[in-house]
Tab-separated table of C-alpha atoms in Angstrom:
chain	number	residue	atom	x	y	z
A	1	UNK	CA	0.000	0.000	0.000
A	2	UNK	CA	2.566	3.035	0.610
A	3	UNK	CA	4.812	1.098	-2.725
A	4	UNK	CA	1.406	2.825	-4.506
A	5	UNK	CA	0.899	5.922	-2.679
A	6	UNK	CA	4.264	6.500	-3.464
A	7	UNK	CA	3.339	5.602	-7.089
A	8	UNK	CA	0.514	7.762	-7.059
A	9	UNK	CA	2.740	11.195	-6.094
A	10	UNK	CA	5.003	9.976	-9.053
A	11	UNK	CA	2.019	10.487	-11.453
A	12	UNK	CA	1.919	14.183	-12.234
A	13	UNK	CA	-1.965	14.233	-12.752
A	14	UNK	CA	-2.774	12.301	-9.562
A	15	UNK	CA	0.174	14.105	-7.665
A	16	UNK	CA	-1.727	17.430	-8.362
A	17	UNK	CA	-5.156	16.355	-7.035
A	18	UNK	CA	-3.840	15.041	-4.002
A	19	UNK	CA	-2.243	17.867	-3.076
A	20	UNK	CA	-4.874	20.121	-4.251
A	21	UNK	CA	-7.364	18.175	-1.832
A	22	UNK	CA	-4.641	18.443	0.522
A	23	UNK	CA	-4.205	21.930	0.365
A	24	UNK	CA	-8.051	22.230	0.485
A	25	UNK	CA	-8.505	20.421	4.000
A	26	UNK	CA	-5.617	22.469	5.337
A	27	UNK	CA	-7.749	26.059	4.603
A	28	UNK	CA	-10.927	24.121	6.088
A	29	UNK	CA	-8.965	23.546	9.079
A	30	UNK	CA	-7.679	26.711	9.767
A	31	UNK	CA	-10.779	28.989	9.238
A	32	UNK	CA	-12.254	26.493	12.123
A	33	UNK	CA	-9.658	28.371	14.263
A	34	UNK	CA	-10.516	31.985	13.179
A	35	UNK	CA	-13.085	34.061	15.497
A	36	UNK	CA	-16.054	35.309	14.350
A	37	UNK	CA	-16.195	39.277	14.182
A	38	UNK	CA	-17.405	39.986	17.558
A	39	UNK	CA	-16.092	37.292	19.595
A	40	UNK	CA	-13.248	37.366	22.136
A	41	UNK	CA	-11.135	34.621	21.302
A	42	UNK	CA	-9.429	34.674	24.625
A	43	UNK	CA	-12.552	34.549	26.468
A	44	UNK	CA	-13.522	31.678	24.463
A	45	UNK	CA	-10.849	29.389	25.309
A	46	UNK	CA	-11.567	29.869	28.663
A	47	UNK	CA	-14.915	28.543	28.096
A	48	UNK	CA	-14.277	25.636	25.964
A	49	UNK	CA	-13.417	23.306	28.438
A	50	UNK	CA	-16.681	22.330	29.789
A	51	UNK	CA	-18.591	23.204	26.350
A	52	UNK	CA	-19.289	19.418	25.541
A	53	UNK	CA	-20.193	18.161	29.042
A	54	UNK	CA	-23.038	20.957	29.864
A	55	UNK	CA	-24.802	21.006	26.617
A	56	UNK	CA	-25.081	17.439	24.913
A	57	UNK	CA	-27.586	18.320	22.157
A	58	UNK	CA	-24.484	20.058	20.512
A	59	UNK	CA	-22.177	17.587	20.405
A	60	UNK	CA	-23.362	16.063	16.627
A	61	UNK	CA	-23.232	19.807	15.569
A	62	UNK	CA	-19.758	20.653	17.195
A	63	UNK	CA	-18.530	17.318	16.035
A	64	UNK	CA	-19.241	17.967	12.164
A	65	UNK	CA	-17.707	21.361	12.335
A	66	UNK	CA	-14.678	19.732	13.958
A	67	UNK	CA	-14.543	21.498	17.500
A	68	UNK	CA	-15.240	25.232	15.667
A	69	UNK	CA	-18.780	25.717	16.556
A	70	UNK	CA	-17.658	25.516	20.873
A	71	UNK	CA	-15.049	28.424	19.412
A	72	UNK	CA	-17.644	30.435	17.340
A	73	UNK	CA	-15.583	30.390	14.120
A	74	UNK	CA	-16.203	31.464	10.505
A	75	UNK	CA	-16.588	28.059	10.250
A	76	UNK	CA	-18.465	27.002	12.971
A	77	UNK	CA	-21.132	26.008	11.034
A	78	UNK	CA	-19.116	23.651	9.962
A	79	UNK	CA	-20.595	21.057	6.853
A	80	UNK	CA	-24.117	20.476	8.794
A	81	UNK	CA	-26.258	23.037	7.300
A	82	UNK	CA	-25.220	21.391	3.694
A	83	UNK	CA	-25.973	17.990	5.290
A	84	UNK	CA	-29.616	19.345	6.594
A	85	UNK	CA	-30.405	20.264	3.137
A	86	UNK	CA	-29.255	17.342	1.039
A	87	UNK	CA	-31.678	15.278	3.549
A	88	UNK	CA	-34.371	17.695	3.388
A	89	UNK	CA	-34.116	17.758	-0.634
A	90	UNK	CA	-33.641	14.203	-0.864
A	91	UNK	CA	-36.453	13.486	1.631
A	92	UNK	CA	-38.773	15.831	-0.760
A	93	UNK	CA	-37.688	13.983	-3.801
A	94	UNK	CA	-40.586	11.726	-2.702
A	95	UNK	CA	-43.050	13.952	-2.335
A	96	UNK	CA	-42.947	17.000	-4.565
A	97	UNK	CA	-43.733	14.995	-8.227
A	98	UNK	CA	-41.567	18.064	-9.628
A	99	UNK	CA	-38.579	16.758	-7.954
A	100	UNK	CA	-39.207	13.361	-8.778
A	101	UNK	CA	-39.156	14.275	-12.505
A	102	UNK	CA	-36.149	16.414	-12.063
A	103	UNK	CA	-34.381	12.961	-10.487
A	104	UNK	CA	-35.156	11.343	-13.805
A	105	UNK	CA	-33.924	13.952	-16.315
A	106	UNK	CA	-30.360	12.845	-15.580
A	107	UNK	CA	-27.582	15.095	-15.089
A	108	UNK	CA	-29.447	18.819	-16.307
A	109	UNK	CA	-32.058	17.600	-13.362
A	110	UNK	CA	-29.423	16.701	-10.902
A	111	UNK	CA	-27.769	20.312	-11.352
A	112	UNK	CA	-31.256	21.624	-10.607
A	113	UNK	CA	-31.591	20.085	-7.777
A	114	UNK	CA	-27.960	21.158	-6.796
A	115	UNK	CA	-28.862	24.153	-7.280
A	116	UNK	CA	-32.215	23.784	-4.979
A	117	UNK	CA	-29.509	22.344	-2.179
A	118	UNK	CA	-27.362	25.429	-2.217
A	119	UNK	CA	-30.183	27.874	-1.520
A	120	UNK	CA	-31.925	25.634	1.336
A	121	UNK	CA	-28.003	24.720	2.881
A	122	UNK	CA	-28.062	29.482	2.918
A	123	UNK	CA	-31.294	29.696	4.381
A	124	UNK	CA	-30.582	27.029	6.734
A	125	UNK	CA	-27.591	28.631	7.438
A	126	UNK	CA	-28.881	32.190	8.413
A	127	UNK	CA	-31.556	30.336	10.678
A	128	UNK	CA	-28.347	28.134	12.873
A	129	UNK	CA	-25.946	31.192	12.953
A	130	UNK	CA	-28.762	33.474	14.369
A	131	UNK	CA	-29.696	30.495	16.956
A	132	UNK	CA	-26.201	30.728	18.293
A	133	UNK	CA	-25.333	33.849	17.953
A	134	UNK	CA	-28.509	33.957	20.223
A	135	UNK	CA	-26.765	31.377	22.263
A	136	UNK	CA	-23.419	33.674	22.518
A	137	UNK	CA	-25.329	36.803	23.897
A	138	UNK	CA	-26.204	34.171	27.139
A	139	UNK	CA	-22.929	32.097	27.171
A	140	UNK	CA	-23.748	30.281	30.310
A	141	UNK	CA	-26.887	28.257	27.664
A	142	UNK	CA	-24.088	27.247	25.753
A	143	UNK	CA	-20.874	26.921	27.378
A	144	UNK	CA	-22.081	26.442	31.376
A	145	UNK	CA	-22.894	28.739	34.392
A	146	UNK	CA	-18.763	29.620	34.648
A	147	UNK	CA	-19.083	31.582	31.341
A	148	UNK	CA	-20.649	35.088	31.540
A	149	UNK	CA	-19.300	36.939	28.465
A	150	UNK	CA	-17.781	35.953	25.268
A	151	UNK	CA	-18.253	38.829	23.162
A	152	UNK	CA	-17.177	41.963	22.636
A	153	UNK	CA	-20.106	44.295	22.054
A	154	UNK	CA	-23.368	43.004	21.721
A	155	UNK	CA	-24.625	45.829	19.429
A	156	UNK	CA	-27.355	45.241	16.464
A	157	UNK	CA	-24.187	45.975	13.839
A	158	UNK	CA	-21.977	43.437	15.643
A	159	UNK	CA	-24.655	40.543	15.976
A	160	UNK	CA	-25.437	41.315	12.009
A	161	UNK	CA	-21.842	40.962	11.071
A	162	UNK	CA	-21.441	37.672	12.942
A	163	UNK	CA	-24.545	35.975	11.544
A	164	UNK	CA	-23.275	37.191	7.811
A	165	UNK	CA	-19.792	35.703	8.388
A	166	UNK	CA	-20.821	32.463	9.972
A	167	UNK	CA	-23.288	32.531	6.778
A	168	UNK	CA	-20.697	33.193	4.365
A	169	UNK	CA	-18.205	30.507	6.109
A	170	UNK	CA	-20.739	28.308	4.970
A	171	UNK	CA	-21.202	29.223	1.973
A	172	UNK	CA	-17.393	29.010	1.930
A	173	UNK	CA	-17.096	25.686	3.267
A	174	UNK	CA	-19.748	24.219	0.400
A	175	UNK	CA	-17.913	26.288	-2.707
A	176	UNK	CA	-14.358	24.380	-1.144
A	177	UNK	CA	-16.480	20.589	-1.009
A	178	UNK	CA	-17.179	21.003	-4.841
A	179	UNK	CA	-13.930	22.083	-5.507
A	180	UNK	CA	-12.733	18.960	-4.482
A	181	UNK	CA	-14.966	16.796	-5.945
A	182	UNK	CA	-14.252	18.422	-9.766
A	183	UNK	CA	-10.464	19.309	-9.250
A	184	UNK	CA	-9.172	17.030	-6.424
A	185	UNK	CA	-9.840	12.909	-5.546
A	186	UNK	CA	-12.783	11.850	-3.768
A	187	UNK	CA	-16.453	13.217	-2.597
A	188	UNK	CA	-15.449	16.959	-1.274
A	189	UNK	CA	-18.122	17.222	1.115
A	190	UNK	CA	-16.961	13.425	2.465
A	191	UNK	CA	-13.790	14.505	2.880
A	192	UNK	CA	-14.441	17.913	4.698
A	193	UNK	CA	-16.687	15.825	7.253
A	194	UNK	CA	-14.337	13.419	7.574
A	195	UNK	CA	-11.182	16.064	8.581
A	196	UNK	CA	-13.386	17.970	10.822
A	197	UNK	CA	-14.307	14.383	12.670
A	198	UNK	CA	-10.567	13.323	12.388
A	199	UNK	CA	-9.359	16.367	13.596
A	200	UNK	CA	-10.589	15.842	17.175
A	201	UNK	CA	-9.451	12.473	17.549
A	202	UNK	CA	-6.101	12.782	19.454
A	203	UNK	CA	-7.905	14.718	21.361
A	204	UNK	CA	-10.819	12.611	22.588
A	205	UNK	CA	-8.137	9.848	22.948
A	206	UNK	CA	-5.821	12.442	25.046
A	207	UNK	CA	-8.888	13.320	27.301
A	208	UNK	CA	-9.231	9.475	28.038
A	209	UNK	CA	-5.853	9.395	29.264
A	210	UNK	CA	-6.187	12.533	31.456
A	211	UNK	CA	-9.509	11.636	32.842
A	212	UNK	CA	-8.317	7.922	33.985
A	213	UNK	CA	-4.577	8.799	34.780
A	214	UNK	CA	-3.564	5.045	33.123
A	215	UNK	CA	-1.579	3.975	30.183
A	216	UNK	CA	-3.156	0.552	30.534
A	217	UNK	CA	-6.740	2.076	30.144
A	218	UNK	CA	-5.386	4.331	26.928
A	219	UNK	CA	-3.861	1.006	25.080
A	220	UNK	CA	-6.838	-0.987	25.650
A	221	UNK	CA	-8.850	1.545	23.719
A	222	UNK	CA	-6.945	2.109	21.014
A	223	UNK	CA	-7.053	-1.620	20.680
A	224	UNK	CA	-10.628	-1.932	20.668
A	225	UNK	CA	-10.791	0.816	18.913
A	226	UNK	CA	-8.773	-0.875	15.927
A	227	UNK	CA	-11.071	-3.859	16.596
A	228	UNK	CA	-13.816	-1.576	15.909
A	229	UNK	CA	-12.598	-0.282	13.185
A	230	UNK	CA	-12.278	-3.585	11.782
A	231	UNK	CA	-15.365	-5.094	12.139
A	232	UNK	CA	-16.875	-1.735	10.444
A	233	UNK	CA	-14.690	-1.759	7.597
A	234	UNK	CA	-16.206	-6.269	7.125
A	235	UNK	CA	-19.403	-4.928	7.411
A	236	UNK	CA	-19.463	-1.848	5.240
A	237	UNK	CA	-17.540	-4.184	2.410
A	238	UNK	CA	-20.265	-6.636	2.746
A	239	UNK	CA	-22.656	-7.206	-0.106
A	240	UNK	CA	-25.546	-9.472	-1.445
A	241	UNK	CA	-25.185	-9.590	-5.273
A	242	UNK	CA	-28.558	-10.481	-7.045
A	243	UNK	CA	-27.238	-12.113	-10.401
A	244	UNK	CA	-28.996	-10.720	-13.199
A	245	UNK	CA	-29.474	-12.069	-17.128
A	246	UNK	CA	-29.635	-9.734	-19.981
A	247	UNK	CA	-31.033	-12.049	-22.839
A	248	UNK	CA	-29.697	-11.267	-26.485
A	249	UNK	CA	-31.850	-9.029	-28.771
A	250	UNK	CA	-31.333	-7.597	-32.491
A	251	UNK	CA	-31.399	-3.325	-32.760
A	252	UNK	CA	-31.146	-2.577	-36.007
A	253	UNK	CA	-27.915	-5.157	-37.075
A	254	UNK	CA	-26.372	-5.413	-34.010
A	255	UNK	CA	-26.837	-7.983	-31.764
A	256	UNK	CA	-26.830	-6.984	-27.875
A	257	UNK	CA	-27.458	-8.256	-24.331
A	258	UNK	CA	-26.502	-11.672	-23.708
A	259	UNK	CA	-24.455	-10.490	-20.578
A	260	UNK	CA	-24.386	-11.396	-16.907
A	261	UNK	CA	-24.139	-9.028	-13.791
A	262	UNK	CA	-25.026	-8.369	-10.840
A	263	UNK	CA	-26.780	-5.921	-8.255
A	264	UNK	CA	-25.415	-5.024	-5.573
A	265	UNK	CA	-27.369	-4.689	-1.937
A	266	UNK	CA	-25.217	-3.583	0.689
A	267	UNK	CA	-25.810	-4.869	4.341
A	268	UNK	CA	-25.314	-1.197	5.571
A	269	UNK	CA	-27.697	0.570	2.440
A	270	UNK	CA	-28.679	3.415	4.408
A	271	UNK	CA	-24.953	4.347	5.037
A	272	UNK	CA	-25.128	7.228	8.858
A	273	UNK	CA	-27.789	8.907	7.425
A	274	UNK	CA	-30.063	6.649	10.311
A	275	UNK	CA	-27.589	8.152	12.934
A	276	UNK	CA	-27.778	11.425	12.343
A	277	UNK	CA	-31.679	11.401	11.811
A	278	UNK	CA	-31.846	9.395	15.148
A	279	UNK	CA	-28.934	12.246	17.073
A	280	UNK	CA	-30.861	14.888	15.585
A	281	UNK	CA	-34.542	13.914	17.076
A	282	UNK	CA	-33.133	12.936	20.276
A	283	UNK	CA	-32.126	16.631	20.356
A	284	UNK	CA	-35.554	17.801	20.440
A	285	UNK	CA	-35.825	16.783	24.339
A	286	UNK	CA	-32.748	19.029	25.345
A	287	UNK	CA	-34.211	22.056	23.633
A	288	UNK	CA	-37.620	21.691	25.623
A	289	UNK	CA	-35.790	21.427	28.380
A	290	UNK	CA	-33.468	24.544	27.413
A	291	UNK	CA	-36.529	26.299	27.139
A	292	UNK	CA	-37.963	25.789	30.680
A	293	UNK	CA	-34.404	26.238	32.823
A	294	UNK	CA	-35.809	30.141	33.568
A	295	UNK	CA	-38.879	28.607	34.760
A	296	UNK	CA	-38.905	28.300	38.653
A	297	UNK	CA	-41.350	25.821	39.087
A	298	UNK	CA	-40.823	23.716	35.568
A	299	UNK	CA	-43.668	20.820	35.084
A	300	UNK	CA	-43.051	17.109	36.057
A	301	UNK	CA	-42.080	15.974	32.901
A	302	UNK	CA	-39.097	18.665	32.023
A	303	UNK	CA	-37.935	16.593	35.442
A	304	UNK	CA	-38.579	13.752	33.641
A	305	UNK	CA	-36.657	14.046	30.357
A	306	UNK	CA	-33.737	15.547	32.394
A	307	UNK	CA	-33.469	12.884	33.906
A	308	UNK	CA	-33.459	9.978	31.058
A	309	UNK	CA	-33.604	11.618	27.909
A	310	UNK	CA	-30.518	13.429	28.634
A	311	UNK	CA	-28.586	11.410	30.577
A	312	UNK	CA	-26.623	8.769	28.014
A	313	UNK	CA	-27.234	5.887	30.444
A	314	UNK	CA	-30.155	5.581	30.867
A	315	UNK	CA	-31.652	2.567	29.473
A	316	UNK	CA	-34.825	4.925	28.011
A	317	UNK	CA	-32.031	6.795	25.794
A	318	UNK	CA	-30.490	3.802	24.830
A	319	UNK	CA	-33.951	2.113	24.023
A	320	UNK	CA	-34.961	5.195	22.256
A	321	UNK	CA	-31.744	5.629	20.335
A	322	UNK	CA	-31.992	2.084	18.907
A	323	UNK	CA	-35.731	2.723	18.685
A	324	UNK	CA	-35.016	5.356	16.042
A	325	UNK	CA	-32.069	3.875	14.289
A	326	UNK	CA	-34.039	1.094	13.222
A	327	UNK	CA	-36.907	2.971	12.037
A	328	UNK	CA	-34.781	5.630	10.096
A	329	UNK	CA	-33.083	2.825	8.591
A	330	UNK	CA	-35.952	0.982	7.367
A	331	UNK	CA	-36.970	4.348	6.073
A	332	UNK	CA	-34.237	5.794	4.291
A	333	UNK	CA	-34.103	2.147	2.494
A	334	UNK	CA	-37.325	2.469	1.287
A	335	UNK	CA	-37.214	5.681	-0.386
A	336	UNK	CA	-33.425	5.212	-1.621
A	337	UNK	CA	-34.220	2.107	-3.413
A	338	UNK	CA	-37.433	0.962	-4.958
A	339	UNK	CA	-37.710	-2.711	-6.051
A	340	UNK	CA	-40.519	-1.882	-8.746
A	341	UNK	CA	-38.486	0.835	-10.290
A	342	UNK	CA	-35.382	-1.343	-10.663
A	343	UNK	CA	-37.733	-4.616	-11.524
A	344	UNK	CA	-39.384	-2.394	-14.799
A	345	UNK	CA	-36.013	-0.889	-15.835
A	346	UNK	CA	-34.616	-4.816	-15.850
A	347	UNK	CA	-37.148	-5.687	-17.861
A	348	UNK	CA	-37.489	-2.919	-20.356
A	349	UNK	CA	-33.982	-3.650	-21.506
A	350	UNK	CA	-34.635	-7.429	-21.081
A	351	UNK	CA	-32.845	-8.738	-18.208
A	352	UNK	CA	-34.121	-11.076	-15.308
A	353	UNK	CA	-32.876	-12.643	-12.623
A	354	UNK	CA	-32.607	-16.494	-13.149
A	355	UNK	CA	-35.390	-18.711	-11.999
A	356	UNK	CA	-37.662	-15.260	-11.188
A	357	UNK	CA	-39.935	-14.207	-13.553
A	358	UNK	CA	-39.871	-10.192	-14.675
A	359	UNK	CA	-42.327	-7.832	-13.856
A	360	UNK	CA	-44.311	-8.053	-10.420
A	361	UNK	CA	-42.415	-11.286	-9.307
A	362	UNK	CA	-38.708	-9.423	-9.679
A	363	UNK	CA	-39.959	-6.513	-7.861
A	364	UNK	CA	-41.504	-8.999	-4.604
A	365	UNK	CA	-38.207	-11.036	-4.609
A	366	UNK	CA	-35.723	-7.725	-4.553
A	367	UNK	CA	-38.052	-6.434	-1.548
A	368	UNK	CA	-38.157	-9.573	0.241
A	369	UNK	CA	-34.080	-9.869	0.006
A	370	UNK	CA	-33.496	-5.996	0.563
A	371	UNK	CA	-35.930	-6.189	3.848
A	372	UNK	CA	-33.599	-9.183	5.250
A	373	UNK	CA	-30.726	-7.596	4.517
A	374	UNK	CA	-32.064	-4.194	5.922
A	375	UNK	CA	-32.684	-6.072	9.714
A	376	UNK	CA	-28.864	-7.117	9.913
A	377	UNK	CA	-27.556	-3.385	8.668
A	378	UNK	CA	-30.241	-1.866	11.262
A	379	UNK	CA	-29.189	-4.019	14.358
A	380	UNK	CA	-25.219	-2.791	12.784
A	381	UNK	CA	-26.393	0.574	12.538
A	382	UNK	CA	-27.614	0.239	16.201
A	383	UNK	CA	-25.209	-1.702	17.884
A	384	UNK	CA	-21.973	0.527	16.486
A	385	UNK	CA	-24.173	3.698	17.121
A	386	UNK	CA	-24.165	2.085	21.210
A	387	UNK	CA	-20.283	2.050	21.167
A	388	UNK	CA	-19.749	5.494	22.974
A	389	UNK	CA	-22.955	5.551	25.062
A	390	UNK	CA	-21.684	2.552	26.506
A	391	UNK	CA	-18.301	3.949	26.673
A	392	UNK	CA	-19.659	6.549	28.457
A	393	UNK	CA	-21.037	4.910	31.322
A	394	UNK	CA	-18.180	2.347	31.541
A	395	UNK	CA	-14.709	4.561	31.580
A	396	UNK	CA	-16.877	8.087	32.277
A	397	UNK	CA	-15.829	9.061	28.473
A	398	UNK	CA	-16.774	11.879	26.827
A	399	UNK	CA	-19.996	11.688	24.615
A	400	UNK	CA	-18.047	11.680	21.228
A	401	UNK	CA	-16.114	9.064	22.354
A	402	UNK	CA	-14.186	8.960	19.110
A	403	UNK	CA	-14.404	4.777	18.440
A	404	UNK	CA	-18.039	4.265	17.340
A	405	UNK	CA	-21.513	5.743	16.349
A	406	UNK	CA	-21.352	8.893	13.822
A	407	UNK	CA	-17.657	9.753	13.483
A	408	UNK	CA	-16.450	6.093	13.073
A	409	UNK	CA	-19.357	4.980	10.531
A	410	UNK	CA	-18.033	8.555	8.168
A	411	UNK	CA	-14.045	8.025	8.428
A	412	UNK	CA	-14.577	4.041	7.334
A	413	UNK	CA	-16.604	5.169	4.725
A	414	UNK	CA	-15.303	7.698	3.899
A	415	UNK	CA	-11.925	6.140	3.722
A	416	UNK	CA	-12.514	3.095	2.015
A	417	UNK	CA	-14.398	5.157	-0.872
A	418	UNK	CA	-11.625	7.474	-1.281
A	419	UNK	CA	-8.771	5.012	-1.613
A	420	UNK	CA	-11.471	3.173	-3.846
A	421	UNK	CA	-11.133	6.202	-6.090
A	422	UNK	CA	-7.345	6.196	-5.913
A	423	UNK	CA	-7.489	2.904	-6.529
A	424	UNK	CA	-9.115	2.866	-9.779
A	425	UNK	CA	-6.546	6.094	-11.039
A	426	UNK	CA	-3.722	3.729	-10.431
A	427	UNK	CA	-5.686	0.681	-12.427
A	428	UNK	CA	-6.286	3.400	-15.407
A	429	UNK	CA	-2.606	3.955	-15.703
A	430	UNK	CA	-1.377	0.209	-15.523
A	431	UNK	CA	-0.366	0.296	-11.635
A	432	UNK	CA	-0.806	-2.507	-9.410
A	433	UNK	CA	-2.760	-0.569	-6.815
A	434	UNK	CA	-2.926	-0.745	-3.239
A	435	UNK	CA	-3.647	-4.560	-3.403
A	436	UNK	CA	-0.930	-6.674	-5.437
């Protein structure tokens, strides 16, 4: 494997898009570190420390944005606003018939509905930078009671300017992620998610180390953490392939079809997007609960959810948690891929699968495998997504415990697609690859 990356920065081409994406990641890294107009940076840092522990409904947002969103950066919105929309857009795709035509015109549809994407990630951008800049004129909301004051005037001018930038950083951030994707190697907006997750992992690991005191306690997780990493990296390889018959047929004088493939079901077809649907509704119960902290006498069930909807041990977060995974999963599947659509295009260009007959019959046999399939990536989904809550209660480890759920699901997959994509630039030019 490093006898062809070593290849691969001898290839002028390839040299020049790694670097390029490279170079790319760097500038994403450092506006994370740059305050936002308005903010004192030194005050900040004083605050950070206890950022994740008193406010847990942040932690999927301040984990995607790679620790800038606790700092109030030009990028603290980070890549989530982008990943909001594409959900939203993708979600509407089954809804709005005018989306669902623009899905089939091909690629002058697909721009449109980039386009659609990039408006919805700005608006949705406006709305979260206004919520925290809300959330920075009362510091103690979002970084504890030991923080009083983080910025430096609080004046209508100032709070405009710092909802613009953290706007524009976005805007930013999503211009850099297609940048990538046209001029560098691999998905931009996979990679930029996957450096802002990577970036805080020495750090969660460091904080293990300080919190328990013991080298012993810091190997053993970095070997189950490689063990993890393992057993996500089998899974997300794993693959039923349907076999599928083209039968021969005359156009004109040519003679085509009479080829075999395949298609290919993946055990884990909804990929995170379960686990951040799932993170994202269990953060509805913190934000009621945000709501009532100024009341004096808050009702019985604010009590309640404070109690077990925001504590990570408790068995009603876990049961809820898995509750959600597996329902987001089932329904993510279900409007990703549609056994009747890919049963009529089979048999429009004359292929079955062998011993199923086409039509009706195709389209009952690819939902009955993709539903069996879909229970074994749902209890995956669910069982990796249980990894840090249980770390949490075990060692006392922070809540993005770095090996498992969200940010280990994105770096495997991440990972393995991008070397899949160097991969097949080494193939093109007559290189053994990674894998000899």
């Amino acid at each position: 494997m490093l006898t062809a990356f070593v290849r691969a920065f001898k290839t002028p081409d390839l040299r020049r898009k790694i670097l390029f994406t490279l170079t790319v990641m760097a500038i994403f890294r450092l506006g994370s570190f740059v305050p936002t107009p308005g903010v004192s940076y030194v005050e900040i840092q004083k605050c950070r420390p206890t950022g994740g522990q008193t406010n847990q409904f942040l932690g999927l947002a301040n984990l995607f944005s790679g620790g800038a969103l606790l700092q109030l950066s030009i990028f603290a919105l980070g890549i989530m606003p982008y990943i909001t929309a594409s959900i939203i857009i993708q979600l509407l795709t089954v809804v709005i018939p005018r989306f669902e035509a623009l899905k089939q015109e091909g690629q002058t549809g697909q721009a449109k509905m980039t386009q659609y994407t990039r408006y919805l990630t700005i608006g949705l951008a406006i709305l979260q930078s206004s919520t925290f800049v809300t959330f920075a004129r009362n510091p103690e909301q979002l970084f504890g009671p030991s923080c009083t004051n983080i910025l430096t005037n609080e004046s209508p001018v100032t709070l405009i300017i710092m909802v613009l930038t953290m706007t524009a950083g976005t805007g930013l951030i999503m211009w850099l992620g297609e940048l990538i994707t046209e001029r560098g190697v691999g998905n931009g907006m996979s990679l930029l998610i996957f450096t802002s997750i990577a970036a805080g992992f020495p750090g969660s690991l460091w904080a293990i180390k300080q919190r328990d005191g013991r080298w012993d306690t810091f190997i053993l997780v970095i070997l189950i953490g490689f063990a993890i990493i393992t057993a996500v990296v089998f899974v997300e390889q794993c693959q039923r392939r349907i076999p599928v018959q083209y039968a021969k047929r005359m156009v004109g004088r040519r003679m085509y079809g009479g080829t075999s493939t395949y298609i290919p079901l993946k055990v884990n077809q909804a990929g995170v997007i379960p686990v951040i649907f799932a993170s994202s509704m269990l953060a509805i119960p913190g934000l009621l609960v945000q709501f009532q902290q100024s009341n004096p006498n808050p009702p019985g069930w604010v009590a309640w959810i404070a109690a077990n909807m925001l504590n990570h041990g408790s068995p009603w977060y876990m049961a809820t948690y898995i509750l959600l995974i597996l329902f987001f999963t089932f329904f993510y599947v279900s409007i990703s891929f549609n056994p009747v659509e890919v049963a009529d295009n089979m048999k429009k260009y004359g292929g079955f699968i062998p011993g199923i007959r086409a039509g009706r019959p195709t389209a009952e046999y690819l939902s009955y495998v993709l539903n069996r399939i879909t229970v074994v990536g749902a209890l995956y989904l669910a069982l990796v997504s249980l990894i840090p809550l249980i770390a949490f209660v075990v060692i006392n480890a922070d809540q993005n415990f770095p090996f498992g759920g969200t940010s280990i699901l994105i770096i495997v997959g991440v990972g393995l697609e991008t070397v899949k994509q160097i991969e097949s630039q080494l193939q093109q030019r007559h290189y053994e690859g990674f894998l000899r």
